[in-house]
Coordinates of C-alpha atoms in Angstrom, one line a residue:
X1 CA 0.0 0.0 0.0
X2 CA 2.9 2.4 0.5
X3 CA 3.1 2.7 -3.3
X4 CA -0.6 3.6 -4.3
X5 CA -1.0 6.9 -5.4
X6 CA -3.9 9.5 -3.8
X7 CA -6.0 7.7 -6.5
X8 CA -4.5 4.1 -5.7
X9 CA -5.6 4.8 -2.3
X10 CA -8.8 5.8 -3.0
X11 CA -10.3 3.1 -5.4
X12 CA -9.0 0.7 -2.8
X13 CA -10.1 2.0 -0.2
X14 CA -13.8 1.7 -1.6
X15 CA -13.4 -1.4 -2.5
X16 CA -12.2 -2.4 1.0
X17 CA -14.9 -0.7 2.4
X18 CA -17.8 -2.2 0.4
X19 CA -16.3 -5.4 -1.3
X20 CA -18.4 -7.0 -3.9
X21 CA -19.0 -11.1 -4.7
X22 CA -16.1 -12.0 -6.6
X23 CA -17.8 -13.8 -9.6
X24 CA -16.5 -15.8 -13.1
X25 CA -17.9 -14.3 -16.2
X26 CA -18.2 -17.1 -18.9
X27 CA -17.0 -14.9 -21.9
X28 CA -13.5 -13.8 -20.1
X29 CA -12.8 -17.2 -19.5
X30 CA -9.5 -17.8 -21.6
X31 CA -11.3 -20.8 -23.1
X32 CA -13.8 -18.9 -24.7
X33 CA -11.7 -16.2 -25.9
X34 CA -9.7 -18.5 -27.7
X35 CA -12.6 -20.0 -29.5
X36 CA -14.3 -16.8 -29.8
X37 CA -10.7 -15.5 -31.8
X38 CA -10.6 -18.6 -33.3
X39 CA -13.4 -17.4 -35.4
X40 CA -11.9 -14.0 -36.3
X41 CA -9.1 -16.1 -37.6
X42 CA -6.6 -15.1 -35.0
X43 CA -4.8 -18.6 -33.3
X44 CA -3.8 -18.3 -29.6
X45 CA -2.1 -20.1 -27.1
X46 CA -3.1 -23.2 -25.6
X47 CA -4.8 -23.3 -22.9
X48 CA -3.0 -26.7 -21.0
X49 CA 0.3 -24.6 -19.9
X50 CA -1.0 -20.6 -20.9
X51 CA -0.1 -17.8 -18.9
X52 CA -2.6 -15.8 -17.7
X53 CA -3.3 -12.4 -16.2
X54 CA -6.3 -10.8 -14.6
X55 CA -5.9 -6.7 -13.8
X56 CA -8.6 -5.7 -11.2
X57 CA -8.8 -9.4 -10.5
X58 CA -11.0 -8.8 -7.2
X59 CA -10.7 -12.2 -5.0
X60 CA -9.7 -14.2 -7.8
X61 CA -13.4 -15.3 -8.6
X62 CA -12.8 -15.0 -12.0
X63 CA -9.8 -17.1 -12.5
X64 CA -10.4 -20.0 -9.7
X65 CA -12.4 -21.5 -12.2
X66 CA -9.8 -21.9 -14.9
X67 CA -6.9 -22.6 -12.5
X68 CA -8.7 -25.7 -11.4
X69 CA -9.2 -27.1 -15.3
X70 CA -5.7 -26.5 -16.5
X71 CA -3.7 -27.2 -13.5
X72 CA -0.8 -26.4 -15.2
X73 CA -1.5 -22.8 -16.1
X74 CA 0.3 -20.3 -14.7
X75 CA -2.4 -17.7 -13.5
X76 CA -1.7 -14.4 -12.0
X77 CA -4.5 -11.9 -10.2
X78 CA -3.5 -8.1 -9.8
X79 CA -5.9 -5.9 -7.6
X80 CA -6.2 -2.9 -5.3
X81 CA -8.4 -4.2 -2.5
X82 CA -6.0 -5.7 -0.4
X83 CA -9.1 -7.1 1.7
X84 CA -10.4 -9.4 -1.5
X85 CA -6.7 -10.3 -2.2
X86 CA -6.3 -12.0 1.3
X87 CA -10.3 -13.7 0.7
X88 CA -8.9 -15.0 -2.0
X89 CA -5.8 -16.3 -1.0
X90 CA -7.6 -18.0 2.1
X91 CA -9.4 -20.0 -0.5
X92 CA -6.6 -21.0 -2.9
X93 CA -5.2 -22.7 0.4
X94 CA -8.2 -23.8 1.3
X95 CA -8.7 -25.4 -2.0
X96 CA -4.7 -25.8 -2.4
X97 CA -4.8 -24.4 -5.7
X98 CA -0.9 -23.5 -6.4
X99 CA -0.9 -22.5 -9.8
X100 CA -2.5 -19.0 -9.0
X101 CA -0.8 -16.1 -7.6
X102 CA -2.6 -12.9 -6.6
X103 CA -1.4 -9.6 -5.7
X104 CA -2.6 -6.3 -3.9
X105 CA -0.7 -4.3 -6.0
X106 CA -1.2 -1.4 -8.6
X107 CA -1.8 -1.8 -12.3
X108 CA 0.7 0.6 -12.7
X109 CA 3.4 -0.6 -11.5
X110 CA 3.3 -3.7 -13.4
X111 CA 6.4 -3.5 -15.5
X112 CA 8.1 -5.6 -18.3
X113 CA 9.7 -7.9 -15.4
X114 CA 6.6 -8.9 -14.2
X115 CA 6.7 -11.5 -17.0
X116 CA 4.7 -12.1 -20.3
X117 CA 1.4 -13.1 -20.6
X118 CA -0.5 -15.7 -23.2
X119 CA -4.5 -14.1 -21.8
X120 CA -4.9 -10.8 -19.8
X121 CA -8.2 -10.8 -18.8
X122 CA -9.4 -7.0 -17.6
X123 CA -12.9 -6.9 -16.7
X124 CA -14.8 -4.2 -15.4
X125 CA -12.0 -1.6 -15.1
X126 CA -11.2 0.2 -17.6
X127 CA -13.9 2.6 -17.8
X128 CA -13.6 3.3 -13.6
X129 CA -10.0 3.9 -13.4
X130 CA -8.7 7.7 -14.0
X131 CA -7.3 8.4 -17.7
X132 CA -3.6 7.5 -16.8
X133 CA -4.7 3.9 -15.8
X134 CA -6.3 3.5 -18.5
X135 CA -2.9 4.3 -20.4
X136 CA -1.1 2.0 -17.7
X137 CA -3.6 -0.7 -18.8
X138 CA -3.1 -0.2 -22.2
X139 CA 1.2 -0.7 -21.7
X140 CA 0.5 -3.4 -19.9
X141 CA -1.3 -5.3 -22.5
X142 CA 1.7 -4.0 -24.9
X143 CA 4.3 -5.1 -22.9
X144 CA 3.2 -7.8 -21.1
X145 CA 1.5 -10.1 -23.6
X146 CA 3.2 -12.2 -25.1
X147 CA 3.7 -12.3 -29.5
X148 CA 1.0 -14.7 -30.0
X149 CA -1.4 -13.6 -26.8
X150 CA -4.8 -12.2 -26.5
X151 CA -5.8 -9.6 -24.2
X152 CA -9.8 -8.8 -23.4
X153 CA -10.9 -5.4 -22.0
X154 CA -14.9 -4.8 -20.8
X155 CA -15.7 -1.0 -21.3
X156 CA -19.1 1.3 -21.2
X157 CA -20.2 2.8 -24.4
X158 CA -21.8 5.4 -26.1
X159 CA -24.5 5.9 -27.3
X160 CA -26.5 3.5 -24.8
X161 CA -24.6 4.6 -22.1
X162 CA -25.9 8.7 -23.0
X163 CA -29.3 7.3 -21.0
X164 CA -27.1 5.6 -17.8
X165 CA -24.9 8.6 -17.7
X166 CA -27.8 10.9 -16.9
X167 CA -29.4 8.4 -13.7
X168 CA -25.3 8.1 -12.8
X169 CA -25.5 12.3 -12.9
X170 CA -28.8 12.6 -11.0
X171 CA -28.1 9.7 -8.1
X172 CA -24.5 11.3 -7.7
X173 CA -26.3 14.8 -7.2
X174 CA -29.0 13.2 -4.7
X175 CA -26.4 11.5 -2.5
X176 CA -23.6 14.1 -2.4
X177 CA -24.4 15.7 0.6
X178 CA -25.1 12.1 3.0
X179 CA -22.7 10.0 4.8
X180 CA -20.7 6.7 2.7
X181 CA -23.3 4.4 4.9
X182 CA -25.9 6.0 3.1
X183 CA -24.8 6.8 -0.5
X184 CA -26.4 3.2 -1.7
X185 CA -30.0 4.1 -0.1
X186 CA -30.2 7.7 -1.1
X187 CA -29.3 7.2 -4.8
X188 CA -31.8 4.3 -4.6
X189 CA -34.4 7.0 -3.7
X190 CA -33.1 9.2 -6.6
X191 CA -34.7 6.3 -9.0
X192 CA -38.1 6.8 -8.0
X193 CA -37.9 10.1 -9.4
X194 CA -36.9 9.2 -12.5
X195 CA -39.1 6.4 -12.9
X196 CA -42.7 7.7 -11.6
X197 CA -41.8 11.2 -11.7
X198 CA -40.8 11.5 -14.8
X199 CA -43.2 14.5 -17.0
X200 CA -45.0 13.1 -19.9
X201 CA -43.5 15.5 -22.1
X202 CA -39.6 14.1 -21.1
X203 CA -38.0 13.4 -24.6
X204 CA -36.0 11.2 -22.5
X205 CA -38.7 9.2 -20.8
X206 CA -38.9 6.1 -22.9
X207 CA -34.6 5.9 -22.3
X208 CA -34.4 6.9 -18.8
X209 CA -37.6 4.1 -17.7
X210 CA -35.7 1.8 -19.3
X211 CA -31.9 2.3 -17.7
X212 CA -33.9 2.9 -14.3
X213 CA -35.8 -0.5 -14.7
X214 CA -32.4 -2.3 -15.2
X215 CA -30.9 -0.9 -12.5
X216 CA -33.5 -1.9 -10.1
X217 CA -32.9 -5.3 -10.2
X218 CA -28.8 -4.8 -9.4
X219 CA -27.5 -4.9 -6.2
X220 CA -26.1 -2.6 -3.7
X221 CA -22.5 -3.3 -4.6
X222 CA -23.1 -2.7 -8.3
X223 CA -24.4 0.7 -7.6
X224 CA -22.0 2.0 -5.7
X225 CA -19.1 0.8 -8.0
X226 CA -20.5 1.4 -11.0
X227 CA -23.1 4.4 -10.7
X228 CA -21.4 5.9 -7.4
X229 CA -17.9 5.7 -8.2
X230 CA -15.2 8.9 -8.5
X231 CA -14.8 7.3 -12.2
X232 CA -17.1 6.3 -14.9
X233 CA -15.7 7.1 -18.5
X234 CA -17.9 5.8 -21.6
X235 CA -16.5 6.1 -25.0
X236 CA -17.5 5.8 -28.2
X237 CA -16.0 2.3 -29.7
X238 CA -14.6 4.1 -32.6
X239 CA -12.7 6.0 -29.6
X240 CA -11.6 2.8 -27.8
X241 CA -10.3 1.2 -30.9
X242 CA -8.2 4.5 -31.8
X243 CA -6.8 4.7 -28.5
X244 CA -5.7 0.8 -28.8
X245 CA -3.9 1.5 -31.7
X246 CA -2.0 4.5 -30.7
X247 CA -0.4 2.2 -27.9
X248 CA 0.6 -0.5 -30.4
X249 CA -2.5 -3.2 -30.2
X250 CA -5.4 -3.6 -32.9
X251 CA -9.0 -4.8 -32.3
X252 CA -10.0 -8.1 -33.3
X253 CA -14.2 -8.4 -32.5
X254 CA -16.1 -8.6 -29.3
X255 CA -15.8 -11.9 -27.3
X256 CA -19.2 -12.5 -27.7
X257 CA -18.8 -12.3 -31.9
X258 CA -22.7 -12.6 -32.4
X259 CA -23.0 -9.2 -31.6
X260 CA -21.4 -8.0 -34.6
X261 CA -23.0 -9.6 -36.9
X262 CA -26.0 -7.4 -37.8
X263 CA -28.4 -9.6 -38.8
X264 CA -28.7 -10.9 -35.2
X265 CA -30.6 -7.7 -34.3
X266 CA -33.5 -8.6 -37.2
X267 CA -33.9 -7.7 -41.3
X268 CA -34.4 -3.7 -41.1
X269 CA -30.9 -3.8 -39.0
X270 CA -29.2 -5.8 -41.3
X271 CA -30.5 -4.0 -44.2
X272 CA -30.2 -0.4 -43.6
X273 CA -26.3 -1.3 -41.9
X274 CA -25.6 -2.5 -45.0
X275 CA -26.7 0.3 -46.5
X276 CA -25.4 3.2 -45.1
X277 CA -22.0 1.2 -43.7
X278 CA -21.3 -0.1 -47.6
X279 CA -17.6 1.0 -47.9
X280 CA -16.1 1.4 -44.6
X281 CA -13.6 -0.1 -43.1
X282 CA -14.6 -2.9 -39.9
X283 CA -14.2 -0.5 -37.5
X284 CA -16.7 1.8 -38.9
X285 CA -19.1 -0.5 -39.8
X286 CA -19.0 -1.7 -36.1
X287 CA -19.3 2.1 -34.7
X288 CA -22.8 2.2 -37.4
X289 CA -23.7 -1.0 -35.6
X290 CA -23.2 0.5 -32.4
X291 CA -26.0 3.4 -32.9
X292 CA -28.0 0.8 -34.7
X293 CA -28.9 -0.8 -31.6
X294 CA -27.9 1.2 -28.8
X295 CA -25.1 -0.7 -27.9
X296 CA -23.8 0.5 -23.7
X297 CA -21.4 -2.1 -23.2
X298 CA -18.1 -4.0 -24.9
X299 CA -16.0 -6.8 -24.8
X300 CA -13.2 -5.9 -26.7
X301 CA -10.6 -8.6 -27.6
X302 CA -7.1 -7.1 -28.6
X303 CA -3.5 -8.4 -30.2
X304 CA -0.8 -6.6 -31.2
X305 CA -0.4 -4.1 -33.9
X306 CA 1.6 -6.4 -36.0
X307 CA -1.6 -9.4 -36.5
X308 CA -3.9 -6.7 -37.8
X309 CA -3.7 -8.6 -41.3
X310 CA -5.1 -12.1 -39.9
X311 CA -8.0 -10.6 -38.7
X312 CA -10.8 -11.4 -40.4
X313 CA -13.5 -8.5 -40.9
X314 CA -16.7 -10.4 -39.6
X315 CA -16.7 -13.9 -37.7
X316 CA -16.1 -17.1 -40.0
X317 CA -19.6 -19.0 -39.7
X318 CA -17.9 -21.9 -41.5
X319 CA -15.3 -22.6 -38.3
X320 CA -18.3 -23.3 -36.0
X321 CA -18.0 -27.0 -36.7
X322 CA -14.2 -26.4 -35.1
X323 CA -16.3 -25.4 -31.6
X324 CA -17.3 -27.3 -29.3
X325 CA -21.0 -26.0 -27.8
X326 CA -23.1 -26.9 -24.6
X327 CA -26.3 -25.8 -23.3
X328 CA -29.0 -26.5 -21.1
X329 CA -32.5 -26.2 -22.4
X330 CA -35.1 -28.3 -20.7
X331 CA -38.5 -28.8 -23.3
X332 CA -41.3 -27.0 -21.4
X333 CA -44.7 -26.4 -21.7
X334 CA -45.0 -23.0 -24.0
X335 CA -47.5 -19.9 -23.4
X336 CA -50.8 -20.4 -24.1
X337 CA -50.7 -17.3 -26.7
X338 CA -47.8 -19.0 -28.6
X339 CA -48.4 -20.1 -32.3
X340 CA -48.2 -23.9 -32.7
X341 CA -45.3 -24.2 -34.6
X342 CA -43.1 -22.4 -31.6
X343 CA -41.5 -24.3 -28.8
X344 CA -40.8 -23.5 -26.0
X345 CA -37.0 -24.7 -23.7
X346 CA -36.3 -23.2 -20.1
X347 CA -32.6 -22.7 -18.6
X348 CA -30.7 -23.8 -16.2
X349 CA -31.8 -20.2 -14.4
X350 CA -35.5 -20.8 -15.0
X351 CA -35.9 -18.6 -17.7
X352 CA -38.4 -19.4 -20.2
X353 CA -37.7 -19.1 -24.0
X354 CA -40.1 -19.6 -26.9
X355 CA -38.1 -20.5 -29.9
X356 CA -38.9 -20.6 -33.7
X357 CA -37.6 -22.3 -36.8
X358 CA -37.4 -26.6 -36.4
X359 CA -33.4 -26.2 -37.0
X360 CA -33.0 -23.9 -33.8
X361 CA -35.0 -26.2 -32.0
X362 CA -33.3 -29.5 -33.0
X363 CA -29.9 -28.0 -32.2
X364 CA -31.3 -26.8 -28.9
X365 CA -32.3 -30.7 -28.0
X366 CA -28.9 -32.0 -29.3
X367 CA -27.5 -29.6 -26.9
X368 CA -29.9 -30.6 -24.0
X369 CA -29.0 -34.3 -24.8
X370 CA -25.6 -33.6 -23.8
X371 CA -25.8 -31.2 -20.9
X372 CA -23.3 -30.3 -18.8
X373 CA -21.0 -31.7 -21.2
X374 CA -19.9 -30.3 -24.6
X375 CA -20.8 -31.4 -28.1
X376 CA -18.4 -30.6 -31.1
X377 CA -19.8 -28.8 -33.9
X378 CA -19.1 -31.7 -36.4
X379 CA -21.0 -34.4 -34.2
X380 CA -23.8 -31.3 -34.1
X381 CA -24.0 -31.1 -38.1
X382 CA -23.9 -34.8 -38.3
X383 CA -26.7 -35.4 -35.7
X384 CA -29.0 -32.7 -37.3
X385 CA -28.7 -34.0 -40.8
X386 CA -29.6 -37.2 -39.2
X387 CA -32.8 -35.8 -37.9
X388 CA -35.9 -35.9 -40.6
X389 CA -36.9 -32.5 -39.9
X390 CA -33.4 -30.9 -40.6
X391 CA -32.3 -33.4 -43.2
X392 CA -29.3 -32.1 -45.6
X393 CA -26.2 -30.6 -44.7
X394 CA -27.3 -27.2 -45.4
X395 CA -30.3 -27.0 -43.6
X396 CA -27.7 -28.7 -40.6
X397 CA -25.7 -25.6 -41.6
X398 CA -28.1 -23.1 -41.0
X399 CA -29.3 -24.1 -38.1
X400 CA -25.7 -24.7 -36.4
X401 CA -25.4 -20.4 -37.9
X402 CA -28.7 -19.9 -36.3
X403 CA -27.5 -21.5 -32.9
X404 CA -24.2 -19.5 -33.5
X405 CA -26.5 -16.0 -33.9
X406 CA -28.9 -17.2 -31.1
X407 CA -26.3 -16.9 -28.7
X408 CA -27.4 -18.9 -25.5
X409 CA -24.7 -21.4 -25.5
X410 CA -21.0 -22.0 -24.1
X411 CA -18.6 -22.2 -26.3
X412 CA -14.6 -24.0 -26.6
X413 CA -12.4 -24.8 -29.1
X414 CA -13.1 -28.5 -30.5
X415 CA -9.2 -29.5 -29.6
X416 CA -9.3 -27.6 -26.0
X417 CA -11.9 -30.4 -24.2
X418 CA -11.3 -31.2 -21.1
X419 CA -12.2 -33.6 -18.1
X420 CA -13.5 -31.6 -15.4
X421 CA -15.1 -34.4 -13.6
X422 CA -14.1 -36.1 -10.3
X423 CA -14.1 -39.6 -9.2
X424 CA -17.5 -38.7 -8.1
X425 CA -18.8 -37.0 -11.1
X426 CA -18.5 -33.5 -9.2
X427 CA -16.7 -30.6 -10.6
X428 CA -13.6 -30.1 -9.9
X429 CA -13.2 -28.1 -6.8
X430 CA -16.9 -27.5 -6.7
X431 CA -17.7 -29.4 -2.9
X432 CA -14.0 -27.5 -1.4
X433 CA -15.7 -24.1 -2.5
X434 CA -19.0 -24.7 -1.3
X435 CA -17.9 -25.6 2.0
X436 CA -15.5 -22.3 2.5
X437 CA -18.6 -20.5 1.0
X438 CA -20.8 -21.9 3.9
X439 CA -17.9 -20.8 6.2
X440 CA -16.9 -18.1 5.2
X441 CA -20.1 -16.3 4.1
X442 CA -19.2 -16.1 0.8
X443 CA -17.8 -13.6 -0.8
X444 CA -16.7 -15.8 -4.2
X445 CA -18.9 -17.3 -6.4
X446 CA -19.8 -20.6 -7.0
X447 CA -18.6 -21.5 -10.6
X448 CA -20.0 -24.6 -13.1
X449 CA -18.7 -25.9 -15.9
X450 CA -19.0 -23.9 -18.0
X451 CA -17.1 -20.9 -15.9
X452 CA -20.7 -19.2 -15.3
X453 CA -22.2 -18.5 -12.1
X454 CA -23.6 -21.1 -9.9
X455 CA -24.5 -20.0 -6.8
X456 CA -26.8 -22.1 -4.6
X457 CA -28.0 -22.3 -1.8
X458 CA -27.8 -25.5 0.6
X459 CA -29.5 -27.0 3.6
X460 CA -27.1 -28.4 6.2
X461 CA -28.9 -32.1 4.9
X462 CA -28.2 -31.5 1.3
X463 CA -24.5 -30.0 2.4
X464 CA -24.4 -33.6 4.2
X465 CA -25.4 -35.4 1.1
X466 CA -22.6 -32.8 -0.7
X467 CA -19.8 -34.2 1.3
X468 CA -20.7 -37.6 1.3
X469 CA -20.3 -37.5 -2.5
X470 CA -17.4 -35.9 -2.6
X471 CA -15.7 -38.4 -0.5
X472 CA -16.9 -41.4 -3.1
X473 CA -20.3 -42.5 -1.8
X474 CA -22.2 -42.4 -5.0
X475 CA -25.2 -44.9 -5.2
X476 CA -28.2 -43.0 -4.2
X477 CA -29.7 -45.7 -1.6
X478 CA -26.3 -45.4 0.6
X479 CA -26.6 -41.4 0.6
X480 CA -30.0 -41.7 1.4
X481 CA -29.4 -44.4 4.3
X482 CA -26.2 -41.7 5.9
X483 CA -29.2 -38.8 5.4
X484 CA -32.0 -40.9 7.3
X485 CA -29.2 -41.9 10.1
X486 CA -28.7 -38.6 10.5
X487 CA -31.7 -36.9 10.5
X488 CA -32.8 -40.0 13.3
X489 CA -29.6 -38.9 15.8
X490 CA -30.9 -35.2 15.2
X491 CA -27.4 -34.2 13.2
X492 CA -28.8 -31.9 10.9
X493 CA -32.8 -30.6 10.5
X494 CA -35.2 -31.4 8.0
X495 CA -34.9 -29.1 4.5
X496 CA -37.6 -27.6 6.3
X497 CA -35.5 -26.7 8.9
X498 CA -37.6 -29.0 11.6
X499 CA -35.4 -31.2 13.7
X500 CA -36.5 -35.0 12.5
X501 CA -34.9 -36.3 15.5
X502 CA -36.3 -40.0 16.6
X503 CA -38.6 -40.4 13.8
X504 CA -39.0 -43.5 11.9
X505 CA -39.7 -44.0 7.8
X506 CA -37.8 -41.4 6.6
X507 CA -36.4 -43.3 3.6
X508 CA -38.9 -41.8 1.1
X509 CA -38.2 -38.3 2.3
X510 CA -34.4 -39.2 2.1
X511 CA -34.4 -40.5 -1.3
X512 CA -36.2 -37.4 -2.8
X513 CA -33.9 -35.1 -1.0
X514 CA -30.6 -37.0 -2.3
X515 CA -32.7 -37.2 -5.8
X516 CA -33.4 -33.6 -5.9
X517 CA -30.4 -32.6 -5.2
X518 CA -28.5 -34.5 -7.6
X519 CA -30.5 -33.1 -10.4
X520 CA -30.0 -29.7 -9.5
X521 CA -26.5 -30.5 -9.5
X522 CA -26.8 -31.6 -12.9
X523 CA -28.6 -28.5 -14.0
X524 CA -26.3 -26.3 -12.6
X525 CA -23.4 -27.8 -14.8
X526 CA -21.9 -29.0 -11.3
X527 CA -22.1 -32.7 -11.8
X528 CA -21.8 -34.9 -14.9
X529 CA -25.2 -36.4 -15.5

């Protein structure tokens, strides 16, 4: 700490103060960057011995995940908040992960020595940081990945960030004068105002209702660090992609590639882009993209200057069969207002989707089939054109292109699969980190497969039934006859929370609880099916 700057100082000490849940983001994890570059035509590192980098890397959250896949990657965690670095250090022991080492540190004083990178991952910083960390950022990714490396930064944009930027100005004004304990609640306040109060006549109304109704659903710690903050600094991506060049790098797409490709957003997009955009170089067309659909956040993946000429312009649709995919999408019962020929799939989060077109809905059950483990994109094709309803390998095409543009999936490169399952047909390192969660109170996510976010919620019986597994009891009568044992000796309470102490013919109850659980496990992406 004796090295921060003022600002250093700051930031840190905000983040010390109110730390947030330290969480994996699927689309930094290095495995699907490299797929997700794979189909800009840029090649990257492997992932079995990659180096890899997070700035602003919080407790580690983000990179725990990976570490425990590719145990012989070399991952490194840089951040201000000295209090998450130690949280997250008291889990890698706990888990004894040793291939990670995190730092409290400053992003700035990251020099050349610090070593070369294959991935640096920087999420969620660069547009809160003041304008000479951003520069430091930038140097780092210069000098510090390595000739054939990837580097992803997240960043708020303009113009959809024009509507956030104006809620960020009005909750900063409401909460100036108030104590730090109270900034959270008083800008809260400041929403109602701009959500019932707002005058019919508002030109702004139909933008500001709709940034206000997103916010409400965020948390406390999102507020504060991303509405509350000293910094916030949108840009337009034209902006972001001149400053990447002038410190020797060149964009390559966003890591979720879909998003470029205007005909995702529906025909009057895609026809009127390619319309006014005819002519212009990727960047450009991109930045017409941008005010098509009101884009307020990116995902920017970046190389050095000196690959701009493998990059392709748009995403190659004919790599997909070089992907592997995975997905969870349980057939449900659609909406009684849906037309017959739509089906309807929930996720693994309970969300309920009603999908169109028989080759989007094939692909989804291939997918579902599978669940929580991968599927190449060759077995895909040849499964679909298998499938009466899809039939040739073009109509298998189209719908693997209309999978690709629908976007609910996890993607890998096809020659990156791993084994993540234990002995037990757990995740890897998924029972350690539930049982420092429960201890510890959290404070780092819970992480699935597929390096999303998986936080549950378990009864001390179900935790029973967690550990059990874990340490190689698998059949499902033995698990239930250790949950009725203890539930009789008054070890742990009901799910209900009622002590079942002394009470006889609990085996039906135990069986559903240990049955239940399992396939939430299994939905989750924490257990192999």
């Amino acid at each position: 700490m004796d090295n921060f700057t003022g600002i250093d100082r700051q930031i840190a000490e905000a983040y010390d103060q109110r730390p947030y849940t330290s969480n994996p983001f699927s689309y930094t994890a290095p495995a699907h960057l490299r797929a997700a570059a794979f189909l800009y035509g840029i090649q990257t590192v492997p992932l079995q011995n990659a180096r890899v980098l997070e700035l602003g890397c919080a407790a580690g959250g983000n990179l725990i995940p990976f570490a425990v896949l590719y145990p012989q990657a070399q991952i490194v965690g840089v951040d201000l908040s000295s209090v998450q670095i130690n949280q997250g250090q008291d889990l890698l022991k706990h888990m004894g992960i040793e291939n990670v080492q995190l730092h409290a540190m400053s992003i700035s004083d990251i020099n050349p020595e610090f070593g070369q990178f294959d991935y640096i991952i920087v999420h969620g910083v660069f547009s809160w940081v003041p304008p000479e960390v951003r520069q430091d950022i930038l140097r780092v990714c210069r000098e510090n990945l390595s000739p054939e490396g990837l580097a992803y930064i997240s960043y708020n944009t303009y113009p959809g960030w024009k509507a956030g930027e104006i809620v960020r100005d009005a909750m900063l004004l409401h909460s100036h004068f108030v104590g730090d304990d109270q900034k959270v609640e008083s800008a809260r306040a400041m929403l109602t105002l701009l959500s019932d109060g707002l005058a019919a006549s508002n030109s702004l109304r139909p933008s500001l209702l709709n940034a206000v109704q997103q916010l409400r659903s965020h948390t406390d710690y999102y507020i504060a660090h991303e509405y509350l903050e000293t910094f916030n600094s949108p840009c337009y991506f034209v902006e972001f992609a001149d400053i990447v060049s002038q410190a020797g790098l060149t964009h390559v797409g966003d890591a979720e590639p879909r998003v470029e490709c205007s005909q995702v957003f529906g025909l009057n997009v895609q026809l009127n882009h390619s319309l006014i955009a005819f002519g212009q170089n990727r960047l450009m067309r991109q930045q017409y993209l941008d005010f098509a659909v009101g884009r307020n956040f990116r995902k920017s993946m970046v190389v050095h200057a000196a690959r701009e000429g493998e990059i392709l312009s748009t995403p190659d649709l004919g790599r997909l069969s070089a992907l592997r995919f995975s997905g969870y999408f349980e057939p449900s019962k659609r909406n009684d207002d849906a037309p017959a020929h739509v089906r309807a799939f929930k996720t693994n989060r309970g969300e309920l989707l009603h999908i169109d077109g028989i080759g989007l809905q094939s692909a989804l059950d291939v997918l579902h089939q599978s669940w929580p483990q991968s599927i190449s994109g060759q077995e895909l094709l040849d499964r679909l054109t298998q499938l009466p309803e899809v039939g040739t390998a073009n109509q298998a095409q189209a719908a693997l292109e209309s999978l690709f543009h629908f976007g609910r999936y996890l993607i890998e490169l096809d020659d990156e699969a791993c084994e993540p399952w234990t002995s037990a047909g757990l995740l890897a390192g998924f029972a350690p980190l539930a049982a420092w969660r429960r201890q510890k109170h959290k404070g780092i996510g819970q992480y699935n497969r597929w390096h999303n976010v998986a936080n549950i919620t378990l009864t001390p019986a179900e935790y029973l039934v967690l550990e059990k597994i874990h340490q190689g009891q698998f059949a499902d009568s033995a698990l239930s006859r250790v949950l009725c044992d203890a539930w009789v000796k008054g070890l742990v309470p009901g799910n209900d929370g009622v002590s079942l102490k002394g009470q006889r013919n609990l085996d039906a109850k135990a069986v559903k609880v240990v049955t239940n659980l399992k396939q939430m496990f299994v939905r989750q992406g924490l257990m192999k099916a």
